[in-house]
Short mmCIF file of C-alpha atoms in Angstrom, two decimals:
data_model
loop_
_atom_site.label_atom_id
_atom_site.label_comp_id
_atom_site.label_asym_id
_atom_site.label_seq_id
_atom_site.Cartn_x
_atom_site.Cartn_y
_atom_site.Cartn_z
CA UNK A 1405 32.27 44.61 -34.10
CA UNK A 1406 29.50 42.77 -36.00
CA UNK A 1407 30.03 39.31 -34.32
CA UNK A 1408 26.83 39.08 -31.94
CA UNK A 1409 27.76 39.31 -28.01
CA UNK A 1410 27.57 35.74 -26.11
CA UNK A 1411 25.43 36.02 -22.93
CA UNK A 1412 25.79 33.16 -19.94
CA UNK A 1413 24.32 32.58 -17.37
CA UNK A 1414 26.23 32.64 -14.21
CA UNK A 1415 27.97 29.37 -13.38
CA UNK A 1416 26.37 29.04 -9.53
CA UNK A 1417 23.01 29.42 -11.88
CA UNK A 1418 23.56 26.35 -14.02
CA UNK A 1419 24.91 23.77 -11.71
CA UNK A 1420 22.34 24.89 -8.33
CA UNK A 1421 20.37 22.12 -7.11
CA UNK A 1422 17.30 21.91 -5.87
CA UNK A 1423 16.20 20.08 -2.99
CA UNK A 1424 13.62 17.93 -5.20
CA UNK A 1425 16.84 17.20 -7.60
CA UNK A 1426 18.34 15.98 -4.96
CA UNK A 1427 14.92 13.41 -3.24
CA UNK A 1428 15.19 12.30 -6.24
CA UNK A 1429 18.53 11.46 -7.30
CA UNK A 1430 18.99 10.15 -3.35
CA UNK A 1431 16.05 8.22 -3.75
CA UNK A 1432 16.81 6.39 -6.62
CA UNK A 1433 20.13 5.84 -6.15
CA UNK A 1434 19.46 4.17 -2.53
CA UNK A 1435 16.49 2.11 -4.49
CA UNK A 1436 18.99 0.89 -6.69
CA UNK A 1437 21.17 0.06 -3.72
CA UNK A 1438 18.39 -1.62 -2.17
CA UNK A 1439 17.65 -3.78 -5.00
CA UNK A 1440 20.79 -5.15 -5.45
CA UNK A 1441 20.62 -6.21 -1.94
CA UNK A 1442 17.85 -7.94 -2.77
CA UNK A 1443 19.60 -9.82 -5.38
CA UNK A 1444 21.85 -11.05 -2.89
CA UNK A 1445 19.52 -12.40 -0.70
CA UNK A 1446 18.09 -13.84 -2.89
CA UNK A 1447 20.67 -16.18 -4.26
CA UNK A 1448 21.37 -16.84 -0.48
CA UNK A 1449 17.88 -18.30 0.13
CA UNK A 1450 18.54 -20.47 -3.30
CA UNK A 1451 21.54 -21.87 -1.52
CA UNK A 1452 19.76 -22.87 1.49
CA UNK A 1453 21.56 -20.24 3.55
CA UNK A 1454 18.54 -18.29 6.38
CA UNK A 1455 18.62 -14.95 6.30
CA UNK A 1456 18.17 -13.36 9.62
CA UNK A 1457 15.20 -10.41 9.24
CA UNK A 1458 16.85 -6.97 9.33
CA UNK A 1459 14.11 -4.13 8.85
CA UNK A 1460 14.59 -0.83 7.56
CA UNK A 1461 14.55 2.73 9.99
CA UNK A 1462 12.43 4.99 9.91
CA UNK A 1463 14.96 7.21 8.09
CA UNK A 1464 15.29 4.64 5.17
CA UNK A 1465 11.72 4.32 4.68
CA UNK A 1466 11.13 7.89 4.32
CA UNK A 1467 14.45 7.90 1.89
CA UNK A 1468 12.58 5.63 -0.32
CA UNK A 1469 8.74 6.87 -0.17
CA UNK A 1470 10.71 10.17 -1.30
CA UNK A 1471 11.11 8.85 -4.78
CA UNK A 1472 8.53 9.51 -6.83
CA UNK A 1473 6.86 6.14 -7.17
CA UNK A 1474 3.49 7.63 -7.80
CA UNK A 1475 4.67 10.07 -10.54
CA UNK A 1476 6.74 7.61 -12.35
CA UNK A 1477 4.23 4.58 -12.34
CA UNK A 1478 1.87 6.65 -14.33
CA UNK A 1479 4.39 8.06 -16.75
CA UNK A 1480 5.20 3.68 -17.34
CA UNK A 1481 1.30 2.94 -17.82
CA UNK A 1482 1.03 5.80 -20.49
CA UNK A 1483 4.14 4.35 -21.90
CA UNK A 1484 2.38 1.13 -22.16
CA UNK A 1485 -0.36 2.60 -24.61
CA UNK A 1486 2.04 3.56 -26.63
CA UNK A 1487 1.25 1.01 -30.19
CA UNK A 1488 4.65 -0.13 -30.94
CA UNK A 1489 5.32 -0.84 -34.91
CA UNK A 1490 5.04 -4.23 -35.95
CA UNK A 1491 8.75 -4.91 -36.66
CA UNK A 1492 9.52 -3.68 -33.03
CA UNK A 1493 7.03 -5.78 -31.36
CA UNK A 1494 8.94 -9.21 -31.10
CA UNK A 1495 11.94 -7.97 -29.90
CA UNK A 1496 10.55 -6.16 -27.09
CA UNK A 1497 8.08 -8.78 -26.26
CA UNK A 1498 11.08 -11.64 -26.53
CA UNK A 1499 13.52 -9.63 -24.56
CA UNK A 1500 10.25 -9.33 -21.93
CA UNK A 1501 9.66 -13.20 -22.39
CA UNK A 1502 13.45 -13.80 -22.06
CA UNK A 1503 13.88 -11.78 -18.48
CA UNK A 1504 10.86 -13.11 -16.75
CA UNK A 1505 10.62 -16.48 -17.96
CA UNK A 1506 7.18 -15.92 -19.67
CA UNK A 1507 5.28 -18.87 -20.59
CA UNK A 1508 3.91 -17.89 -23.86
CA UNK A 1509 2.41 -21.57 -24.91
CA UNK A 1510 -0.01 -20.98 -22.22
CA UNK A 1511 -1.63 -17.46 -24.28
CA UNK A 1512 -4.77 -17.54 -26.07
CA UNK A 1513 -2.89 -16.11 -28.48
CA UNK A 1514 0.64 -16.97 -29.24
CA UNK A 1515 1.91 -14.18 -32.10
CA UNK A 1516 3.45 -11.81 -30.54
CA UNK A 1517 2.85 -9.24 -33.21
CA UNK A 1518 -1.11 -9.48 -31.92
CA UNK A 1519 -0.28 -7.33 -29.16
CA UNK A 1520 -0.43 -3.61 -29.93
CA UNK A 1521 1.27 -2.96 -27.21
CA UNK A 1522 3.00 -3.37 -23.37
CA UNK A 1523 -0.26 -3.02 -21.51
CA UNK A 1524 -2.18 -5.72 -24.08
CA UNK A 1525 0.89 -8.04 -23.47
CA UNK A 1526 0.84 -7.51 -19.44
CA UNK A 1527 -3.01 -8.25 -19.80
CA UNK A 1528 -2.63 -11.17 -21.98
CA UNK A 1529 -5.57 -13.98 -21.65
CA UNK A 1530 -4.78 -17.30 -21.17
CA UNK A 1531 -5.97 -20.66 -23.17
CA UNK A 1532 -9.07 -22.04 -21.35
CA UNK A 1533 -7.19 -25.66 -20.47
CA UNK A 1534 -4.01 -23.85 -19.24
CA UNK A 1535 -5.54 -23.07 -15.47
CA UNK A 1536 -8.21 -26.02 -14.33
CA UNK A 1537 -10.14 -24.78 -11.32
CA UNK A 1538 -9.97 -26.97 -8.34
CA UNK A 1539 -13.40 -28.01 -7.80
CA UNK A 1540 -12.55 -30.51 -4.54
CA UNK A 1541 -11.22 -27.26 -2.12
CA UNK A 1542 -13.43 -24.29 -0.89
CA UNK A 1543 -10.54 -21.67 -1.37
CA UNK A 1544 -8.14 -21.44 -4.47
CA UNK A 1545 -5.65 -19.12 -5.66
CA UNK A 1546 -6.48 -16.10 -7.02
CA UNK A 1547 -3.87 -15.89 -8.94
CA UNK A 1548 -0.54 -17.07 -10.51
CA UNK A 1549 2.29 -16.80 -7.81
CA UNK A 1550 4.91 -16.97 -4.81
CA UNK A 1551 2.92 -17.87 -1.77
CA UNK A 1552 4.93 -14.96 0.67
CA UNK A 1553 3.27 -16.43 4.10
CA UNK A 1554 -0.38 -18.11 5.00
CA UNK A 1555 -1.97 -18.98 8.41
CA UNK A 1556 -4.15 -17.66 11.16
CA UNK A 1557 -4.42 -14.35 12.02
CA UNK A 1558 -3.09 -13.79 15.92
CA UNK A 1559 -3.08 -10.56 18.06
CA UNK A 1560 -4.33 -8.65 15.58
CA UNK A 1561 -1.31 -8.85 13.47
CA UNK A 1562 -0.57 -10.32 9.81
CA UNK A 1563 2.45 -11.64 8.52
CA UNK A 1564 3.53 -9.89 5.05
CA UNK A 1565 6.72 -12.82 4.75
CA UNK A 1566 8.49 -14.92 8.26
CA UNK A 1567 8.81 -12.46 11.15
CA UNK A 1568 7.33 -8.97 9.20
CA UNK A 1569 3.97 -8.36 10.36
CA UNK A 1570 1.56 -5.50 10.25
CA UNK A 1571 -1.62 -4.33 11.84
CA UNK A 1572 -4.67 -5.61 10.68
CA UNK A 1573 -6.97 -3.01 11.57
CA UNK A 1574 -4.00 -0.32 9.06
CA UNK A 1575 -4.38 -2.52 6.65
CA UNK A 1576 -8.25 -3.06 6.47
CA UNK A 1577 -9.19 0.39 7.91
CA UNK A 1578 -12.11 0.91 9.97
CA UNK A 1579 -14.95 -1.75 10.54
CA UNK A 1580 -17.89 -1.39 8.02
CA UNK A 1581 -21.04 -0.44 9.15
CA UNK A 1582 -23.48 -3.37 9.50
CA UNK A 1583 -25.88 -2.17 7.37
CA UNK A 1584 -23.38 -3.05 4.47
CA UNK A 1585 -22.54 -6.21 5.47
CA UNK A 1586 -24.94 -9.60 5.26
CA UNK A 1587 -24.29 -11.34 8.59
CA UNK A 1588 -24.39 -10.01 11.89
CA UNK A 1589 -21.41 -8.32 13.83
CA UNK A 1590 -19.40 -9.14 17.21
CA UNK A 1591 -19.70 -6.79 19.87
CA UNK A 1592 -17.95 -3.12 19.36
CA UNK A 1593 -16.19 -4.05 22.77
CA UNK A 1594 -13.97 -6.53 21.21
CA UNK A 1595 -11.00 -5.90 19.54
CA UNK A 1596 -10.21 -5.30 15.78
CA UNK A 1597 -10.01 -9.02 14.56
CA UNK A 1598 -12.83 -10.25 17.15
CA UNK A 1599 -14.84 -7.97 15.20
CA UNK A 1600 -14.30 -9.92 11.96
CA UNK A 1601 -14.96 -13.06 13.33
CA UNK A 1602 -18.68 -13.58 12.96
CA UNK A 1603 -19.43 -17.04 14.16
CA UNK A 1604 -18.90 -19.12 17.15
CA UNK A 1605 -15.58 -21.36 16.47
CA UNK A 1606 -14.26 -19.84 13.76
CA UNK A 1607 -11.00 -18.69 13.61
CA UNK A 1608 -9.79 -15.52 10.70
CA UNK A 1609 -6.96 -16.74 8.53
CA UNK A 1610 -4.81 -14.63 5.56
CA UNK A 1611 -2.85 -15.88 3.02
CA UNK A 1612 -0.39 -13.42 0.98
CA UNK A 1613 0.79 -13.98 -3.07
CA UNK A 1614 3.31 -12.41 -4.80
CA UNK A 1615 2.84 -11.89 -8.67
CA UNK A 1616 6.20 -11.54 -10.01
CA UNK A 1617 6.29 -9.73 -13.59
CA UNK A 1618 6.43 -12.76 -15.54
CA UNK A 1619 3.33 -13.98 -13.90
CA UNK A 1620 0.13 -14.18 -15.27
CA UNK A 1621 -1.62 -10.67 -14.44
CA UNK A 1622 -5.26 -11.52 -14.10
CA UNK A 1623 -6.91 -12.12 -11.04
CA UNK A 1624 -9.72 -14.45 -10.40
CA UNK A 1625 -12.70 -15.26 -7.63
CA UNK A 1626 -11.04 -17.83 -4.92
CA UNK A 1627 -14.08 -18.50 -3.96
CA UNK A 1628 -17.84 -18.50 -3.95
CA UNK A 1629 -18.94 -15.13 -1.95
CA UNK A 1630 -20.31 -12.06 -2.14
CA UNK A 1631 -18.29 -8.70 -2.39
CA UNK A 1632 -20.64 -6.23 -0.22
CA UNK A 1633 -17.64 -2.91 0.09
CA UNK A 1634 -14.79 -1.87 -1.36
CA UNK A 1635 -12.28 0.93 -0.37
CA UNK A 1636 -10.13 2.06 -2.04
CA UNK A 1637 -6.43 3.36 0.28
CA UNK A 1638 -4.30 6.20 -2.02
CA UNK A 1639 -0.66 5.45 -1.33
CA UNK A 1640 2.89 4.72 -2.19
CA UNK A 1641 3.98 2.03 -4.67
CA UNK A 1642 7.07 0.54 -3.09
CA UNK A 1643 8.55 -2.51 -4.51
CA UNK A 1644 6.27 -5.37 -2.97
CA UNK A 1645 9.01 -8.18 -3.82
CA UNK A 1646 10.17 -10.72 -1.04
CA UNK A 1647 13.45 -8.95 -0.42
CA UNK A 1648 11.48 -5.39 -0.13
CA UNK A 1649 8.54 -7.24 1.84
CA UNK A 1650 11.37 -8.72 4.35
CA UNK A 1651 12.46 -5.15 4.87
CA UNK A 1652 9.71 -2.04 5.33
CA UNK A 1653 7.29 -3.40 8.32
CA UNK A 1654 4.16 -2.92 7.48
CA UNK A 1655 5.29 -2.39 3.80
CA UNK A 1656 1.28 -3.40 2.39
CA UNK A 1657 -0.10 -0.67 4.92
CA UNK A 1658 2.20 2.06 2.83
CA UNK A 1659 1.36 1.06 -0.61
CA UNK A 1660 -1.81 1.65 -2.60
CA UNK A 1661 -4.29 -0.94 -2.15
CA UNK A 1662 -8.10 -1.87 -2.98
CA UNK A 1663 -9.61 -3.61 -0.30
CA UNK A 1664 -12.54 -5.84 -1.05
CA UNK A 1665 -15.15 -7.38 1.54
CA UNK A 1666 -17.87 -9.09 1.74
CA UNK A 1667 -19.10 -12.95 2.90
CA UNK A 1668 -19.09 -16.35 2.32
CA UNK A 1669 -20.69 -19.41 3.46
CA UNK A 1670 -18.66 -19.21 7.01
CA UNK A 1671 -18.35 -15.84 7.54
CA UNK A 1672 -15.98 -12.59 6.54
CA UNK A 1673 -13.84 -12.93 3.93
CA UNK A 1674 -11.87 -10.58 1.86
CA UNK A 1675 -9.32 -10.00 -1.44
CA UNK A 1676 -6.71 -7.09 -1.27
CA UNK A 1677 -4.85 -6.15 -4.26
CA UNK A 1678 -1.76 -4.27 -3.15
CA UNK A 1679 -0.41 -2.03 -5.59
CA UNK A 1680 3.51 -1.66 -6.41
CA UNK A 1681 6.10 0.12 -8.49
CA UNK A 1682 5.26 0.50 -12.04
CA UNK A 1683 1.41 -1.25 -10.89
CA UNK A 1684 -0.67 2.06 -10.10
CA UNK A 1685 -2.91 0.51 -12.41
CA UNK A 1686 -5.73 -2.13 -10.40
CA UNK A 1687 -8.28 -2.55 -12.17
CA UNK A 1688 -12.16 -4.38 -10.96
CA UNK A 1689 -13.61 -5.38 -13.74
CA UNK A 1690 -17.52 -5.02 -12.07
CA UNK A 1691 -15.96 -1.62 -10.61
CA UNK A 1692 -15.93 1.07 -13.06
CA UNK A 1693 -15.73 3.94 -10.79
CA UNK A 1694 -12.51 2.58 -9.00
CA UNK A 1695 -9.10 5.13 -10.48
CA UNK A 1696 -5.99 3.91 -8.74
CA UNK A 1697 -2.98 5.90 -8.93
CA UNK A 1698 -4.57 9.25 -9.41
CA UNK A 1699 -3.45 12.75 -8.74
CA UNK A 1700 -6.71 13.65 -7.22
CA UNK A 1701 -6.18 11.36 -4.20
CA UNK A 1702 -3.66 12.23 -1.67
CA UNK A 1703 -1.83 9.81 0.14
CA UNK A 1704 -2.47 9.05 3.93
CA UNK A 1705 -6.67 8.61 2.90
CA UNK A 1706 -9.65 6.55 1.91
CA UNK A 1707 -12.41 6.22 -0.07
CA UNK A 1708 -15.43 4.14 0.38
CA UNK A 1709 -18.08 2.13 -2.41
CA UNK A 1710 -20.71 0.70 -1.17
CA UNK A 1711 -21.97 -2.19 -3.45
CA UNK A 1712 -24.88 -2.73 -1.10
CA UNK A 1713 -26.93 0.29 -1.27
CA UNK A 1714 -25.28 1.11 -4.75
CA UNK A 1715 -26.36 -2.09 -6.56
CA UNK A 1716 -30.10 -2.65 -5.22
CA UNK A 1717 -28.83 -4.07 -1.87
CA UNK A 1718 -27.62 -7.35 -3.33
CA UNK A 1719 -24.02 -7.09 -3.17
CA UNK A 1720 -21.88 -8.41 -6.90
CA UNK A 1721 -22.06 -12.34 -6.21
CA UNK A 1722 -18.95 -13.90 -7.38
CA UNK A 1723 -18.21 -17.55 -8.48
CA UNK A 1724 -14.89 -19.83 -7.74
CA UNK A 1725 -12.51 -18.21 -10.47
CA UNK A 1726 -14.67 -16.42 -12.43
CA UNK A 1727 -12.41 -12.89 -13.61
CA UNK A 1728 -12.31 -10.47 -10.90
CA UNK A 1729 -9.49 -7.76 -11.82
CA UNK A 1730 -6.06 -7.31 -13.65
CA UNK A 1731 -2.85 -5.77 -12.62
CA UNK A 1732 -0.75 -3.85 -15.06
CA UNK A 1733 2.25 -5.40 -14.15
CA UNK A 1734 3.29 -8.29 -11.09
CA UNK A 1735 1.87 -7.37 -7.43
CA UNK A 1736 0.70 -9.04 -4.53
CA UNK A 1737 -2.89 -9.99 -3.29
CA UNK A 1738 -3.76 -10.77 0.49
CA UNK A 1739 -6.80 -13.00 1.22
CA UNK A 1740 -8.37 -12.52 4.81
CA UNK A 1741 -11.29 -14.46 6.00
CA UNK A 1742 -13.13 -16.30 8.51
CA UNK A 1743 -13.50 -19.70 8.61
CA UNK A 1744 -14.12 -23.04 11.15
CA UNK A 1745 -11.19 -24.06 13.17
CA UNK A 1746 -10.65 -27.16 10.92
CA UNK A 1747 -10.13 -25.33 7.71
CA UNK A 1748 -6.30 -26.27 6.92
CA UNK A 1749 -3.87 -25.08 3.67
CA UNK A 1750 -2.71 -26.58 1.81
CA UNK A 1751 0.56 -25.23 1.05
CA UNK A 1752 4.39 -24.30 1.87
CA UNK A 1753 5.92 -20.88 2.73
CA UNK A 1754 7.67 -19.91 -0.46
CA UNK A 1755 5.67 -22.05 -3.25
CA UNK A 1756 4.85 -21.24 -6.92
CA UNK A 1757 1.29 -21.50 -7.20
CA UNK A 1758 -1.01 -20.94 -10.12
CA UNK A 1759 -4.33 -19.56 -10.39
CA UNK A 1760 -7.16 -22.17 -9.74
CA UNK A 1761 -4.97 -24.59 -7.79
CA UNK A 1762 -6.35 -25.27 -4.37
CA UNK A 1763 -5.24 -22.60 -1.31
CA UNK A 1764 -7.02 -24.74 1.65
CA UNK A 1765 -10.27 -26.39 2.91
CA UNK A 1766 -12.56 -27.93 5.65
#
């Protein structure tokens, strides 16, 4: 009689789901899923073997914009402040090293107990000599990479890898008004991509990079131009990878992305840095009013900086590879610009590349 009574709660109580549970765990699971698919293709391409394009429904995409990308990206970039202990800091940063095939000979500073943490070893610097920046070719990479596709921009449509495209104008957003811009505009008549195109004979070109995590996570000037705008789209952060990119059409247009434009000497040009899983962190160095990944944006919208009539109507100049942002883990970044018809790449579908070698020129 003096043993206290055992209350429970009703069985239906402790095992009901809810229908967030359930996103989630669906989600995930099918992420998973989708990753090792990826896997596979990718050893196929290794061997040689095509792999014919297969792109997801409209079902599967919302399946996997259901997990909580957002939500979990920022819970991994607060993880990376953590200061790990000095005894736990070379194992973590070997098994890191040991995954991606990091090149640590390459860092300004080689001892891995330097870094206090993840997000100072993501953001590592780099010795001076390891990345020499072409000096011979107008446009070079922005960054350490895969080059995912490259070429001139036709009907209005980009390529993300072979056979994926998406729209231009979904990707950029609206035209700028010409009172931010330096040169003068095409007629509002034509379309989207006409409108870019500033000069008589020029064409408008792209070029797409893929940072993998092991990459080098700074990103640099490809050029000498001016950045006049920058908007900033709220969004998902999708896996940006090849297999992912040969997937979800459109895939950039979904993700969170910060969309820089501005001129050069022929014309439009402009640097996107897309945004991915575990990368809700972009960061412009000259931008400190830019917050990626935040709750106070919702998805689906925009917001504008003008560095024009914010920075004494000048613009930020920018010089071939001088530091331009950072990512806080491997991402992609999409050039766009105008230039003559005899501007050529050079390059191959599907190519490391490393930051400062040459992209294309006249």
């Amino acid at each position: 009689t003096d043993r206290k009574k055992l209350h429970t709660a009703p069985v239906g109580q402790v095992f009901r789901l809810r229908p967030f549970h359930v996103l989630v765990a669906t989600g995930g699971g099918y992420a998973g899923y989708r990753k090792y698919e990826d896997y596979k293709l990718e050893q196929l391409e290794k061997r040689g073997i095509e792999v014919p394009v297969k792109l997801a429904s409209e079902w599967e995409v919302a399946l996997y914009k259901s997990v909580p990308t957002r939500l979990l990206s920022r819970a991994w970039g607060r993880l990376n402040q953590v200061e790990l202990p000095t005894w736990l800091r070379k194992p973590v940063y070997s098994l890191y090293i040991w995954t991606f095939g990091v090149n640590m000979k390459e860092a300004a500073v080689e001892d891995l107990h330097h870094y206090r943490n993840l997000s100072e070893f993501f953001r590592r610097k780099l010795k001076p000599q390891a990345r020499p920046v072409c000096c011979v070719h107008s446009v070079i990479s922005p960054s350490d990479g895969k080059i995912l596709n490259f070429g001139q921009v036709k009907n209005c449509e980009v390529e993300q890898v072979k056979g994926v495209t998406y729209s231009l104008e979904s990707f950029l957003g609206p035209r700028i008004s010409t009172e931010e811009m330096h040169f003068s505009q095409a007629p509002p008549g034509n379309s989207f991509q006409q409108q870019l195109v500033t000069k008589e004979g020029n064409e408008l070109y792209h070029c797409v990079i893929y940072l993998a995590p092991g990459d080098y996570h700074c990103f640099h000037s490809p050029t000498d131009w001016t950045v006049s705008h920058r908007r900033h789209f709220p969004g998902s952060l999708m896996s940006v990878n090849p297999g992912v990119a040969r997937w979800i059409k459109e895939l950039f247009c979904h993700n969170e992305r910060v969309v820089l434009t501005g001129d050069w000497k022929h014309g439009f040009f402009s640097l996107t840095a897309v945004g991915a899983t575990n990368v809700g962190s972009i960061r412009i160095y000259f931008d400190q009013d830019l917050h990626t990944n935040s709750p106070s944006y919702s998805k689906g919208s925009y917001n504008d900086f003008s560095f024009i009539s914010n920075n004494n109507k000048e613009g930020i100049p920018m010089r071939k590879g001088e530091h331009l942002g950072e990512f806080n883990l491997g991402s992609t970044i999409v050039l766009i610009f105008e230039a003559p018809k005899d501007f050529k790449f050079n390059l191959k579908a599907g190519q490391k590349i490393r930051f400062g070698e040459a992209l294309g020129s006249l």
